[in-house]
mmCIF file of C-alpha atoms and ligand atoms in Angstrom:
data_model
loop_
_atom_site.group_PDB
_atom_site.id
_atom_site.type_symbol
_atom_site.label_atom_id
_atom_site.label_comp_id
_atom_site.label_asym_id
_atom_site.label_seq_id
_atom_site.Cartn_x
_atom_site.Cartn_y
_atom_site.Cartn_z
ATOM 1 C CA UNK A 1149 -29.582 11.036 -33.292
ATOM 2 C CA UNK A 1150 -30.680 8.341 -30.833
ATOM 3 C CA UNK A 1151 -30.998 10.194 -27.548
ATOM 4 C CA UNK A 1152 -32.558 9.014 -24.270
ATOM 5 C CA UNK A 1153 -35.493 11.051 -22.914
ATOM 6 C CA UNK A 1154 -35.118 13.659 -25.578
ATOM 7 C CA UNK A 1155 -37.612 15.755 -23.676
ATOM 8 C CA UNK A 1156 -39.016 19.226 -23.465
ATOM 9 C CA UNK A 1157 -37.885 21.257 -20.454
ATOM 10 C CA UNK A 1158 -39.665 19.987 -17.349
ATOM 11 C CA UNK A 1159 -39.800 22.594 -14.632
ATOM 12 C CA UNK A 1160 -40.558 19.841 -12.109
ATOM 13 C CA UNK A 1161 -37.181 18.208 -12.666
ATOM 14 C CA UNK A 1162 -35.643 17.263 -9.301
ATOM 15 C CA UNK A 1163 -32.248 15.575 -8.994
ATOM 16 C CA UNK A 1164 -30.805 15.024 -5.522
ATOM 17 C CA UNK A 1165 -28.895 12.041 -4.085
ATOM 18 C CA UNK A 1166 -32.214 10.815 -2.611
ATOM 19 C CA UNK A 1167 -34.811 11.821 -5.164
ATOM 20 C CA UNK A 1168 -34.926 11.963 -8.952
ATOM 21 C CA UNK A 1169 -38.216 13.173 -10.424
ATOM 22 C CA UNK A 1170 -39.596 14.525 -13.686
ATOM 23 C CA UNK A 1171 -38.267 14.096 -17.198
ATOM 24 C CA UNK A 1172 -34.563 14.680 -16.952
ATOM 25 C CA UNK A 1173 -33.039 17.325 -19.183
ATOM 26 C CA UNK A 1174 -29.361 16.409 -19.005
ATOM 27 C CA UNK A 1175 -28.092 19.536 -20.785
ATOM 28 C CA UNK A 1176 -29.896 21.618 -18.216
ATOM 29 C CA UNK A 1177 -28.393 19.550 -15.377
ATOM 30 C CA UNK A 1178 -24.899 20.123 -16.734
ATOM 31 C CA UNK A 1179 -25.545 23.869 -16.670
ATOM 32 C CA UNK A 1180 -27.165 23.855 -13.226
ATOM 33 C CA UNK A 1181 -24.517 21.643 -11.626
ATOM 34 C CA UNK A 1182 -21.657 23.372 -13.464
ATOM 35 C CA UNK A 1183 -20.174 20.165 -14.895
ATOM 36 C CA UNK A 1184 -18.686 19.616 -18.359
ATOM 37 C CA UNK A 1185 -19.956 17.535 -21.265
ATOM 38 C CA UNK A 1186 -17.648 14.697 -22.331
ATOM 39 C CA UNK A 1187 -16.409 15.806 -25.750
ATOM 40 C CA UNK A 1188 -15.298 13.599 -28.679
ATOM 41 C CA UNK A 1189 -11.731 14.818 -28.015
ATOM 42 C CA UNK A 1190 -11.915 13.507 -24.464
ATOM 43 C CA UNK A 1191 -13.236 10.179 -25.726
ATOM 44 C CA UNK A 1192 -10.240 10.001 -28.090
ATOM 45 C CA UNK A 1193 -7.912 10.545 -25.147
ATOM 46 C CA UNK A 1194 -9.528 7.691 -23.210
ATOM 47 C CA UNK A 1195 -9.340 5.503 -26.307
ATOM 48 C CA UNK A 1196 -5.573 5.959 -26.406
ATOM 49 C CA UNK A 1197 -5.326 4.054 -23.108
ATOM 50 C CA UNK A 1198 -8.042 1.475 -23.683
ATOM 51 C CA UNK A 1199 -8.330 -1.470 -26.049
ATOM 52 C CA UNK A 1200 -11.890 -0.369 -26.633
ATOM 53 C CA UNK A 1201 -14.093 2.557 -25.822
ATOM 54 C CA UNK A 1202 -16.755 1.257 -23.462
ATOM 55 C CA UNK A 1203 -20.236 1.259 -25.081
ATOM 56 C CA UNK A 1204 -21.565 3.320 -22.158
ATOM 57 C CA UNK A 1205 -19.131 6.056 -23.195
ATOM 58 C CA UNK A 1206 -19.748 5.681 -26.907
ATOM 59 C CA UNK A 1207 -23.505 5.795 -26.426
ATOM 60 C CA UNK A 1208 -23.295 8.885 -24.230
ATOM 61 C CA UNK A 1209 -24.649 7.159 -21.087
ATOM 62 C CA UNK A 1210 -21.592 8.517 -19.291
ATOM 63 C CA UNK A 1211 -21.960 12.039 -20.565
ATOM 64 C CA UNK A 1212 -20.532 14.566 -18.125
ATOM 65 C CA UNK A 1213 -17.472 15.061 -15.943
ATOM 66 C CA UNK A 1214 -15.413 17.267 -13.720
ATOM 67 C CA UNK A 1215 -11.623 17.269 -14.234
ATOM 68 C CA UNK A 1216 -11.530 14.049 -16.252
ATOM 69 C CA UNK A 1217 -9.084 15.782 -18.621
ATOM 70 C CA UNK A 1218 -6.895 16.704 -15.647
ATOM 71 C CA UNK A 1219 -6.866 13.165 -14.276
ATOM 72 C CA UNK A 1220 -5.892 11.815 -17.707
ATOM 73 C CA UNK A 1221 -3.030 14.326 -17.886
ATOM 74 C CA UNK A 1222 -1.869 13.263 -14.412
ATOM 75 C CA UNK A 1223 -2.031 9.623 -15.477
ATOM 76 C CA UNK A 1224 -0.136 10.356 -18.681
ATOM 77 C CA UNK A 1225 2.536 12.024 -16.538
ATOM 78 C CA UNK A 1226 2.941 8.925 -14.400
ATOM 79 C CA UNK A 1227 0.599 9.729 -11.480
ATOM 80 C CA UNK A 1228 -1.656 6.814 -10.682
ATOM 81 C CA UNK A 1229 -5.135 7.648 -9.514
ATOM 82 C CA UNK A 1230 -7.684 5.752 -7.423
ATOM 83 C CA UNK A 1231 -11.252 5.024 -8.360
ATOM 84 C CA UNK A 1232 -13.947 5.576 -5.756
ATOM 85 C CA UNK A 1233 -17.598 4.634 -5.955
ATOM 86 C CA UNK A 1234 -20.313 3.406 -3.591
ATOM 87 C CA UNK A 1235 -23.690 2.113 -2.600
ATOM 88 C CA UNK A 1236 -26.301 3.010 0.012
ATOM 89 C CA UNK A 1237 -27.696 -0.364 1.149
ATOM 90 C CA UNK A 1238 -31.379 0.436 1.550
ATOM 91 C CA UNK A 1239 -32.585 -2.551 -0.469
ATOM 92 C CA UNK A 1240 -31.552 -5.010 -3.131
ATOM 93 C CA UNK A 1241 -29.374 -3.824 -5.992
ATOM 94 C CA UNK A 1242 -31.147 -3.127 -9.310
ATOM 95 C CA UNK A 1243 -29.867 -2.866 -12.865
ATOM 96 C CA UNK A 1244 -29.524 0.919 -12.584
ATOM 97 C CA UNK A 1245 -26.956 0.511 -9.796
ATOM 98 C CA UNK A 1246 -25.090 -2.131 -11.745
ATOM 99 C CA UNK A 1247 -24.296 0.094 -14.735
ATOM 100 C CA UNK A 1248 -21.864 2.488 -12.998
ATOM 101 C CA UNK A 1249 -20.172 -0.519 -11.393
ATOM 102 C CA UNK A 1250 -19.737 -2.349 -14.693
ATOM 103 C CA UNK A 1251 -18.228 0.856 -16.026
ATOM 104 C CA UNK A 1252 -16.008 1.208 -12.949
ATOM 105 C CA UNK A 1253 -14.657 -2.285 -13.607
ATOM 106 C CA UNK A 1254 -13.837 -1.222 -17.167
ATOM 107 C CA UNK A 1255 -11.911 1.771 -15.769
ATOM 108 C CA UNK A 1256 -10.115 -0.441 -13.248
ATOM 109 C CA UNK A 1257 -9.085 -2.881 -15.987
ATOM 110 C CA UNK A 1258 -8.138 -0.140 -18.447
ATOM 111 C CA UNK A 1259 -5.991 1.927 -16.098
ATOM 112 C CA UNK A 1260 -4.971 -0.904 -13.767
ATOM 113 C CA UNK A 1261 -5.844 1.127 -10.682
ATOM 114 C CA UNK A 1262 -7.108 0.638 -7.134
ATOM 115 C CA UNK A 1263 -10.761 1.047 -6.235
ATOM 116 C CA UNK A 1264 -12.357 2.093 -2.956
ATOM 117 C CA UNK A 1265 -16.008 1.088 -2.648
ATOM 118 C CA UNK A 1266 -17.935 2.805 0.148
ATOM 119 C CA UNK A 1267 -21.096 1.318 1.616
ATOM 120 C CA UNK A 1268 -23.035 4.059 3.349
ATOM 121 C CA UNK A 1269 -25.086 1.994 5.774
ATOM 122 C CA UNK A 1270 -25.053 4.998 8.129
ATOM 123 C CA UNK A 1271 -26.603 7.244 5.459
ATOM 124 C CA UNK A 1272 -29.469 4.834 4.840
ATOM 125 C CA UNK A 1273 -30.140 4.406 8.558
ATOM 126 C CA UNK A 1274 -30.136 8.150 9.136
ATOM 127 C CA UNK A 1275 -32.180 9.007 6.056
ATOM 128 C CA UNK A 1276 -35.034 6.497 6.333
ATOM 129 C CA UNK A 1277 -37.164 6.939 9.461
ATOM 130 C CA UNK A 1278 -38.527 3.421 9.200
ATOM 131 C CA UNK A 1279 -35.354 1.415 8.509
ATOM 132 C CA UNK A 1280 -33.682 -0.438 11.366
ATOM 133 C CA UNK A 1281 -29.982 -1.184 11.453
ATOM 134 C CA UNK A 1282 -30.801 -4.910 11.327
ATOM 135 C CA UNK A 1283 -32.540 -4.475 8.000
ATOM 136 C CA UNK A 1284 -29.709 -2.354 6.638
ATOM 137 C CA UNK A 1285 -27.087 -4.896 7.776
ATOM 138 C CA UNK A 1286 -28.943 -7.553 5.817
ATOM 139 C CA UNK A 1287 -28.802 -5.446 2.646
ATOM 140 C CA UNK A 1288 -25.178 -4.516 3.280
ATOM 141 C CA UNK A 1289 -24.329 -8.210 3.089
ATOM 142 C CA UNK A 1290 -26.541 -8.813 0.038
ATOM 143 C CA UNK A 1291 -25.162 -5.750 -1.774
ATOM 144 C CA UNK A 1292 -21.562 -6.802 -1.111
ATOM 145 C CA UNK A 1293 -22.305 -10.028 -2.990
ATOM 146 C CA UNK A 1294 -23.427 -7.948 -5.985
ATOM 147 C CA UNK A 1295 -20.342 -5.759 -5.830
ATOM 148 C CA UNK A 1296 -18.005 -8.746 -5.775
ATOM 149 C CA UNK A 1297 -20.020 -10.438 -8.542
ATOM 150 C CA UNK A 1298 -19.193 -7.528 -10.875
ATOM 151 C CA UNK A 1299 -15.675 -8.972 -11.065
ATOM 152 C CA UNK A 1300 -13.475 -6.239 -9.587
ATOM 153 C CA UNK A 1301 -9.836 -7.179 -9.047
ATOM 154 C CA UNK A 1302 -9.658 -8.499 -5.432
ATOM 155 C CA UNK A 1303 -6.055 -7.317 -5.120
ATOM 156 C CA UNK A 1304 -6.984 -3.787 -6.149
ATOM 157 C CA UNK A 1305 -10.374 -3.286 -4.502
ATOM 158 C CA UNK A 1306 -11.344 -2.475 -0.937
ATOM 159 C CA UNK A 1307 -14.901 -2.280 0.346
ATOM 160 C CA UNK A 1308 -15.459 0.189 3.182
ATOM 161 C CA UNK A 1309 -18.587 -0.252 5.304
ATOM 162 C CA UNK A 1310 -19.046 3.024 7.151
ATOM 163 C CA UNK A 1311 -20.188 1.642 10.526
ATOM 164 C CA UNK A 1312 -17.456 -1.006 10.455
ATOM 165 C CA UNK A 1313 -14.510 0.986 9.146
ATOM 166 C CA UNK A 1314 -15.200 4.461 10.488
ATOM 167 C CA UNK A 1315 -11.869 4.632 12.312
ATOM 168 C CA UNK A 1316 -10.135 4.793 8.909
ATOM 169 C CA UNK A 1317 -12.402 7.590 7.730
ATOM 170 C CA UNK A 1318 -12.934 9.616 10.874
ATOM 171 C CA UNK A 1319 -9.655 11.573 10.869
ATOM 172 C CA UNK A 1320 -10.572 12.776 7.360
ATOM 173 C CA UNK A 1321 -14.239 13.299 8.238
ATOM 174 C CA UNK A 1322 -13.365 15.828 10.926
ATOM 175 C CA UNK A 1323 -10.925 17.683 8.652
ATOM 176 C CA UNK A 1324 -13.671 17.995 6.047
ATOM 177 C CA UNK A 1325 -16.488 18.725 8.511
ATOM 178 C CA UNK A 1326 -14.502 21.545 10.087
ATOM 179 C CA UNK A 1327 -14.493 23.363 6.740
ATOM 180 C CA UNK A 1328 -18.028 22.584 5.600
ATOM 181 C CA UNK A 1329 -20.663 24.916 7.001
ATOM 182 C CA UNK A 1330 -24.290 24.190 7.798
ATOM 183 C CA UNK A 1331 -25.360 26.926 5.421
ATOM 184 C CA UNK A 1332 -23.473 25.222 2.564
ATOM 185 C CA UNK A 1333 -24.973 21.779 3.146
ATOM 186 C CA UNK A 1334 -28.407 23.265 3.754
ATOM 187 C CA UNK A 1335 -28.293 25.087 0.428
ATOM 188 C CA UNK A 1336 -26.811 22.106 -1.441
ATOM 189 C CA UNK A 1337 -28.936 19.287 -0.050
ATOM 190 C CA UNK A 1338 -32.076 21.143 1.023
ATOM 191 C CA UNK A 1339 -31.604 20.344 4.723
ATOM 192 C CA UNK A 1340 -33.913 22.130 7.143
ATOM 193 C CA UNK A 1341 -33.897 22.744 10.885
ATOM 194 C CA UNK A 1342 -35.746 19.456 11.377
ATOM 195 C CA UNK A 1343 -33.122 17.412 9.489
ATOM 196 C CA UNK A 1344 -31.404 15.108 11.973
ATOM 197 C CA UNK A 1345 -27.829 16.073 12.795
ATOM 198 C CA UNK A 1346 -26.501 12.732 11.542
ATOM 199 C CA UNK A 1347 -27.574 13.659 8.022
ATOM 200 C CA UNK A 1348 -26.031 17.093 8.424
ATOM 201 C CA UNK A 1349 -22.626 15.501 9.111
ATOM 202 C CA UNK A 1350 -23.068 12.834 6.457
ATOM 203 C CA UNK A 1351 -21.723 14.810 3.434
ATOM 204 C CA UNK A 1352 -18.328 14.839 5.190
ATOM 205 C CA UNK A 1353 -18.522 11.037 5.509
ATOM 206 C CA UNK A 1354 -19.213 10.499 1.817
ATOM 207 C CA UNK A 1355 -16.405 12.970 1.066
ATOM 208 C CA UNK A 1356 -13.807 11.137 3.158
ATOM 209 C CA UNK A 1357 -12.935 8.249 0.761
ATOM 210 C CA UNK A 1358 -11.969 10.864 -1.875
ATOM 211 C CA UNK A 1359 -8.952 11.614 0.292
ATOM 212 C CA UNK A 1360 -8.215 8.167 1.706
ATOM 213 C CA UNK A 1361 -5.961 7.340 -1.292
ATOM 214 C CA UNK A 1362 -3.730 10.281 -0.312
ATOM 215 C CA UNK A 1363 -3.485 8.912 3.222
ATOM 216 C CA UNK A 1364 -2.790 5.382 2.012
ATOM 217 C CA UNK A 1365 -0.135 6.544 -0.464
ATOM 218 C CA UNK A 1366 1.334 9.182 1.866
ATOM 219 C CA UNK A 1367 1.113 11.892 -0.831
ATOM 220 C CA UNK A 1368 -1.682 13.782 -2.627
ATOM 221 C CA UNK A 1369 -3.215 11.183 -4.932
ATOM 222 C CA UNK A 1370 -5.842 11.880 -7.598
ATOM 223 C CA UNK A 1371 -9.236 10.228 -7.279
ATOM 224 C CA UNK A 1372 -11.868 9.616 -9.970
ATOM 225 C CA UNK A 1373 -15.505 8.919 -9.067
ATOM 226 C CA UNK A 1374 -17.776 7.114 -11.549
ATOM 227 C CA UNK A 1375 -21.463 7.429 -10.549
ATOM 228 C CA UNK A 1376 -24.783 8.685 -11.852
ATOM 229 C CA UNK A 1377 -25.166 12.457 -11.707
ATOM 230 C CA UNK A 1378 -27.494 12.284 -8.659
ATOM 231 C CA UNK A 1379 -24.411 12.005 -6.435
ATOM 232 C CA UNK A 1380 -22.851 15.213 -7.778
ATOM 233 C CA UNK A 1381 -23.989 17.479 -4.891
ATOM 234 C CA UNK A 1382 -21.646 15.508 -2.613
ATOM 235 C CA UNK A 1383 -18.700 16.180 -4.901
ATOM 236 C CA UNK A 1384 -19.468 19.876 -5.196
ATOM 237 C CA UNK A 1385 -19.155 20.394 -1.447
ATOM 238 C CA UNK A 1386 -16.141 18.060 -1.285
ATOM 239 C CA UNK A 1387 -14.301 19.886 -4.043
ATOM 240 C CA UNK A 1388 -14.820 23.167 -2.186
ATOM 241 C CA UNK A 1389 -12.814 21.958 0.810
ATOM 242 C CA UNK A 1390 -10.241 19.665 -0.857
ATOM 243 C CA UNK A 1391 -7.454 22.129 -1.450
ATOM 244 C CA UNK A 1392 -7.958 23.768 1.945
ATOM 245 C CA UNK A 1393 -6.880 20.492 3.540
ATOM 246 C CA UNK A 1394 -4.035 19.758 1.155
ATOM 247 C CA UNK A 1395 -5.655 17.300 -1.264
ATOM 248 C CA UNK A 1396 -6.524 17.308 -4.955
ATOM 249 C CA UNK A 1397 -10.139 17.972 -5.846
ATOM 250 C CA UNK A 1398 -11.776 14.628 -6.691
ATOM 251 C CA UNK A 1399 -12.654 14.203 -10.381
ATOM 252 C CA UNK A 1400 -15.974 12.774 -11.553
ATOM 253 C CA UNK A 1401 -17.444 10.981 -14.506
ATOM 254 C CA UNK A 1402 -21.247 11.142 -14.462
ATOM 255 C CA UNK A 1403 -23.834 8.877 -16.018
ATOM 256 C CA UNK A 1404 -27.454 9.411 -16.887
ATOM 257 C CA UNK A 1405 -30.132 7.325 -15.136
ATOM 258 C CA UNK A 1406 -31.431 3.991 -16.274
ATOM 259 C CA UNK A 1407 -35.191 4.581 -16.487
ATOM 260 C CA UNK A 1408 -37.681 2.415 -14.615
ATOM 261 C CA UNK A 1409 -40.024 0.106 -16.489
ATOM 262 C CA UNK A 1410 -42.886 2.532 -15.860
ATOM 263 C CA UNK A 1411 -43.873 5.639 -17.764
ATOM 264 C CA UNK A 1412 -41.396 8.016 -16.176
ATOM 265 C CA UNK A 1413 -38.568 8.333 -13.707
ATOM 266 C CA UNK A 1414 -35.355 6.470 -12.972
ATOM 267 C CA UNK A 1415 -35.232 2.860 -11.902
ATOM 268 C CA UNK A 1416 -35.801 2.990 -8.173
ATOM 269 C CA UNK A 1417 -36.057 0.465 -5.339
ATOM 270 C CA UNK A 1418 -39.070 2.356 -4.034
ATOM 271 C CA UNK A 1419 -41.022 1.155 -7.114
ATOM 272 C CA UNK A 1420 -40.198 -2.561 -7.157
ATOM 273 C CA UNK A 1421 -42.588 -3.490 -9.990
ATOM 274 C CA UNK A 1422 -40.737 -1.181 -12.370
ATOM 275 C CA UNK A 1423 -37.223 -2.155 -11.231
ATOM 276 C CA UNK A 1424 -35.296 -5.335 -11.978
ATOM 277 C CA UNK A 1425 -33.320 -6.505 -8.973
ATOM 278 C CA UNK A 1426 -30.304 -8.782 -9.173
ATOM 279 C CA UNK A 1427 -32.126 -11.190 -6.858
ATOM 280 C CA UNK A 1428 -35.302 -11.391 -8.971
ATOM 281 C CA UNK A 1429 -36.418 -14.822 -10.140
ATOM 282 C CA UNK A 1430 -36.775 -15.594 -13.837
ATOM 283 C CA UNK A 1431 -40.579 -15.435 -13.442
ATOM 284 C CA UNK A 1432 -40.393 -11.999 -11.838
ATOM 285 C CA UNK A 1433 -38.189 -10.728 -14.652
ATOM 286 C CA UNK A 1434 -40.648 -11.957 -17.230
ATOM 287 C CA UNK A 1435 -43.663 -10.489 -15.442
ATOM 288 C CA UNK A 1436 -42.085 -7.078 -14.909
ATOM 289 C CA UNK A 1437 -40.844 -6.742 -18.477
ATOM 290 C CA UNK A 1438 -44.056 -7.991 -20.057
ATOM 291 C CA UNK A 1439 -45.950 -5.370 -17.990
ATOM 292 C CA UNK A 1440 -43.511 -2.583 -18.879
ATOM 293 C CA UNK A 1441 -44.506 0.710 -20.391
ATOM 294 C CA UNK A 1442 -43.255 1.066 -23.981
ATOM 295 C CA UNK A 1443 -43.279 3.746 -26.627
ATOM 296 C CA UNK A 1444 -45.918 1.728 -28.523
ATOM 297 C CA UNK A 1445 -49.266 2.732 -30.014
ATOM 298 C CA UNK A 1446 -52.596 1.575 -28.516
ATOM 299 C CA UNK A 1447 -53.277 -0.871 -31.383
ATOM 300 C CA UNK A 1448 -51.174 -2.973 -33.736
ATOM 301 C CA UNK A 1449 -52.779 -1.286 -36.741
ATOM 302 C CA UNK A 1450 -51.791 2.167 -35.478
ATOM 303 C CA UNK A 1451 -48.282 0.996 -34.678
ATOM 304 C CA UNK A 1452 -47.868 -0.456 -38.166
ATOM 305 C CA UNK A 1453 -48.943 2.828 -39.727
ATOM 306 C CA UNK A 1454 -47.470 5.409 -37.311
ATOM 307 C CA UNK A 1455 -44.492 3.593 -35.789
ATOM 308 C CA UNK A 1456 -43.573 3.733 -32.100
ATOM 309 C CA UNK A 1457 -41.536 6.080 -29.930
ATOM 310 C CA UNK A 1458 -38.246 4.339 -29.139
ATOM 311 C CA UNK A 1459 -36.804 7.440 -27.465
ATOM 312 C CA UNK A 1460 -39.161 7.227 -24.516
ATOM 313 C CA UNK A 1461 -39.249 3.405 -24.336
ATOM 314 C CA UNK A 1462 -37.365 1.811 -21.400
ATOM 315 C CA UNK A 1463 -37.323 -1.570 -23.164
ATOM 316 C CA UNK A 1464 -35.386 -0.077 -26.063
ATOM 317 C CA UNK A 1465 -32.926 1.657 -23.741
ATOM 318 C CA UNK A 1466 -32.176 -1.428 -21.635
ATOM 319 C CA UNK A 1467 -31.424 -3.368 -24.803
ATOM 320 C CA UNK A 1468 -29.252 -0.569 -26.129
ATOM 321 C CA UNK A 1469 -27.238 0.122 -22.984
ATOM 322 C CA UNK A 1470 -26.852 -3.382 -21.694
ATOM 323 C CA UNK A 1471 -27.345 -6.055 -24.302
ATOM 324 C CA UNK A 1472 -27.052 -5.031 -27.945
ATOM 325 C CA UNK A 1473 -24.248 -3.729 -30.065
ATOM 326 C CA UNK A 1474 -24.768 -0.309 -31.554
ATOM 327 C CA UNK A 1475 -25.425 -1.459 -35.108
ATOM 328 C CA UNK A 1476 -28.127 -3.888 -34.020
ATOM 329 C CA UNK A 1477 -29.648 -1.310 -31.728
ATOM 330 C CA UNK A 1478 -29.701 1.320 -34.502
ATOM 331 C CA UNK A 1479 -31.540 -1.160 -36.697
ATOM 332 C CA UNK A 1480 -34.035 -1.826 -33.896
ATOM 333 C CA UNK A 1481 -34.549 1.924 -33.550
ATOM 334 C CA UNK A 1482 -35.330 2.367 -37.232
ATOM 335 C CA UNK A 1483 -37.654 -0.654 -37.323
ATOM 336 C CA UNK A 1484 -39.452 0.578 -34.204
ATOM 337 C CA UNK A 1485 -39.927 4.082 -35.586
ATOM 338 C CA UNK A 1486 -41.187 2.750 -38.899
ATOM 339 C CA UNK A 1487 -43.733 0.395 -37.328
ATOM 340 C CA UNK A 1488 -42.201 -2.820 -38.625
ATOM 341 C CA UNK A 1489 -41.359 -3.945 -35.089
ATOM 342 C CA UNK A 1490 -43.980 -4.536 -32.409
ATOM 343 C CA UNK A 1491 -43.476 -3.980 -28.687
ATOM 344 C CA UNK A 1492 -43.955 -7.598 -27.684
ATOM 345 C CA UNK A 1493 -41.004 -8.541 -29.944
ATOM 346 C CA UNK A 1494 -38.684 -6.131 -28.105
ATOM 347 C CA UNK A 1495 -40.059 -7.300 -24.764
ATOM 348 C CA UNK A 1496 -39.259 -10.920 -25.616
ATOM 349 C CA UNK A 1497 -35.709 -9.973 -26.627
ATOM 350 C CA UNK A 1498 -35.266 -8.127 -23.346
ATOM 351 C CA UNK A 1499 -36.754 -10.917 -21.224
ATOM 352 C CA UNK A 1500 -34.309 -13.401 -22.752
ATOM 353 C CA UNK A 1501 -31.304 -11.079 -22.339
ATOM 354 C CA UNK A 1502 -32.083 -10.144 -18.728
ATOM 355 C CA UNK A 1503 -32.793 -13.739 -17.731
ATOM 356 C CA UNK A 1504 -29.442 -14.853 -19.144
ATOM 357 C CA UNK A 1505 -27.611 -11.945 -17.524
ATOM 358 C CA UNK A 1506 -29.171 -12.522 -14.098
ATOM 359 C CA UNK A 1507 -28.604 -16.268 -14.192
ATOM 360 C CA UNK A 1508 -24.902 -15.640 -14.637
ATOM 361 C CA UNK A 1509 -24.795 -12.802 -12.085
ATOM 362 C CA UNK A 1510 -26.646 -14.889 -9.499
ATOM 363 C CA UNK A 1511 -24.100 -17.694 -9.921
ATOM 364 C CA UNK A 1512 -21.314 -15.165 -9.351
ATOM 365 C CA UNK A 1513 -23.162 -13.818 -6.275
ATOM 366 C CA UNK A 1514 -23.078 -17.337 -4.834
ATOM 367 C CA UNK A 1515 -19.326 -17.608 -5.506
ATOM 368 C CA UNK A 1516 -18.854 -14.196 -3.881
ATOM 369 C CA UNK A 1517 -19.895 -15.595 -0.493
ATOM 370 C CA UNK A 1518 -16.435 -17.134 -0.086
ATOM 371 C CA UNK A 1519 -14.604 -14.007 -1.203
ATOM 372 C CA UNK A 1520 -15.939 -11.335 1.136
ATOM 373 C CA UNK A 1521 -12.903 -11.224 3.432
ATOM 374 C CA UNK A 1522 -10.558 -10.632 0.501
ATOM 375 C CA UNK A 1523 -12.475 -7.520 -0.483
ATOM 376 C CA UNK A 1524 -13.019 -5.898 2.904
ATOM 377 C CA UNK A 1525 -10.811 -3.104 4.174
ATOM 378 C CA UNK A 1526 -8.942 -4.373 7.231
ATOM 379 C CA UNK A 1527 -10.679 -3.608 10.540
HETATM 380 P P1 TYM B 1772 -27.090 4.533 -4.319
HETATM 381 O O1 TYM B 1772 -27.082 3.273 -3.562
HETATM 382 O O2 TYM B 1772 -28.339 5.351 -4.347
HETATM 383 O O3 TYM B 1772 -26.681 4.263 -5.815
HETATM 384 C C1 TYM B 1772 -25.557 3.468 -6.145
HETATM 385 C C2 TYM B 1772 -25.047 3.915 -7.509
HETATM 386 O O4 TYM B 1772 -26.053 3.752 -8.500
HETATM 387 C C3 TYM B 1772 -26.331 4.991 -9.142
HETATM 388 N N1 TYM B 1772 -27.767 4.934 -9.469
HETATM 389 C C4 TYM B 1772 -28.217 4.832 -10.712
HETATM 390 N N2 TYM B 1772 -27.565 4.844 -11.874
HETATM 391 C C5 TYM B 1772 -28.323 4.745 -12.983
HETATM 392 N N3 TYM B 1772 -29.656 4.612 -12.995
HETATM 393 C C6 TYM B 1772 -30.368 4.597 -11.848
HETATM 394 N N4 TYM B 1772 -31.676 4.428 -11.879
HETATM 395 C C7 TYM B 1772 -29.624 4.711 -10.630
HETATM 396 N N5 TYM B 1772 -29.964 4.739 -9.327
HETATM 397 C C8 TYM B 1772 -28.816 4.867 -8.635
HETATM 398 C C9 TYM B 1772 -25.900 6.053 -8.163
HETATM 399 O O5 TYM B 1772 -25.554 7.263 -8.806
HETATM 400 C C10 TYM B 1772 -24.676 5.390 -7.549
HETATM 401 O O6 TYM B 1772 -23.557 5.542 -8.405
HETATM 402 N N6 TYM B 1772 -24.811 7.804 -1.249
HETATM 403 C C11 TYM B 1772 -24.596 6.801 -2.274
HETATM 404 C C12 TYM B 1772 -23.517 5.771 -1.911
HETATM 405 C C13 TYM B 1772 -22.119 6.277 -2.193
HETATM 406 C C14 TYM B 1772 -21.583 6.577 -3.461
HETATM 407 C C15 TYM B 1772 -20.240 6.982 -3.218
HETATM 408 C C16 TYM B 1772 -22.109 6.471 -4.747
HETATM 409 C C17 TYM B 1772 -21.157 6.532 -1.248
HETATM 410 N N7 TYM B 1772 -20.011 6.946 -1.866
HETATM 411 C C18 TYM B 1772 -19.406 7.306 -4.281
HETATM 412 C C19 TYM B 1772 -21.273 6.810 -5.800
HETATM 413 C C20 TYM B 1772 -19.939 7.219 -5.564
HETATM 414 C C21 TYM B 1772 -25.889 6.055 -2.571
HETATM 415 O O7 TYM B 1772 -26.757 5.971 -1.755
HETATM 416 O O8 TYM B 1772 -25.884 5.438 -3.822
#
């Protein structure tokens, strides 16, 4: 089976909302976090409501969940849910961020539901010692262009910028914060006595939009959060308090991580040469991809005789998740493993695909400049 980072157990594996390190063993994460694997039966249930099963579901990129079955049952019984996702604007958006948003758009289109999109400018200010609010405001604006460029329905999507819209969240924040103890957030997030108190409150702020739909609708309203699994610690502490304050526990659908273009680790803004940003020029895209790590052999002769390792090759995975249909990707996998395909050929395919994708996205980012007001939550 084609399976990303099909790795041995790595005892150095770290997955927190701020740091992902080591080779990720997703089965182990599911056990440690106490989430559930998305089963074929669950995929069949989603398929009943969708024209098509999204490739990111079919390929197992979205692989885990909490209460997805429950939210589908609610929906089937006539209860509409809200989607909720977000972004911490510490830099430009990269392709890894884009994937959960593309998938969120698919969910919005499939179920015809509202979306709340939280921008945690406060989190990024509090977390990074060196970042000023001016710098974060600049990225908030830039990131909003990316969010709008994804193509969410403007009549069904509201962007919440924490420092701008806190009055809508604060009544919920204090309800949550009152029931979340320091010992819980310390154990969950690894806070210490030198963690600033803004960060200690912050989990209640990321929790608040889970319950905003209930306030907007005036009745308990289910909420589904699509995101990579790094955000799960927030939902664990949120789910613990939900029922105590009269709301449903938020449901989640978790993705894996898009790897960086280097040898290991997820795509991350802190390693710009191994990340592709939505604002990158065509030349930058080409340079980064041509310099990427691959699963190739040191020489062409060895590759022809031994084949290459597609499973650990980011170039293969970008093509599979973002640009190629499954049949074509399976063929690429077999040709790579057998040595009939060389790394530069895959790199060229990826360069062309990413350039085309970014050209289109960058045009939509420009168009987004005139649409910001339509997407913002009212002041
Ligand atoms: P942030 O800005 O770190 O990440 C935004 C979204 O991108 C996902 N993500 C990735 N997915 C795949 N591959 C990667 N390499 C990768 N890196 C990041 C994240 O899981 C996330 O879905 N605190 C949050 C902002 C937030 C939020 C939310 C996110 C507030 N409310 C609700 C998700 C859902 C943050 O800083 O995300």
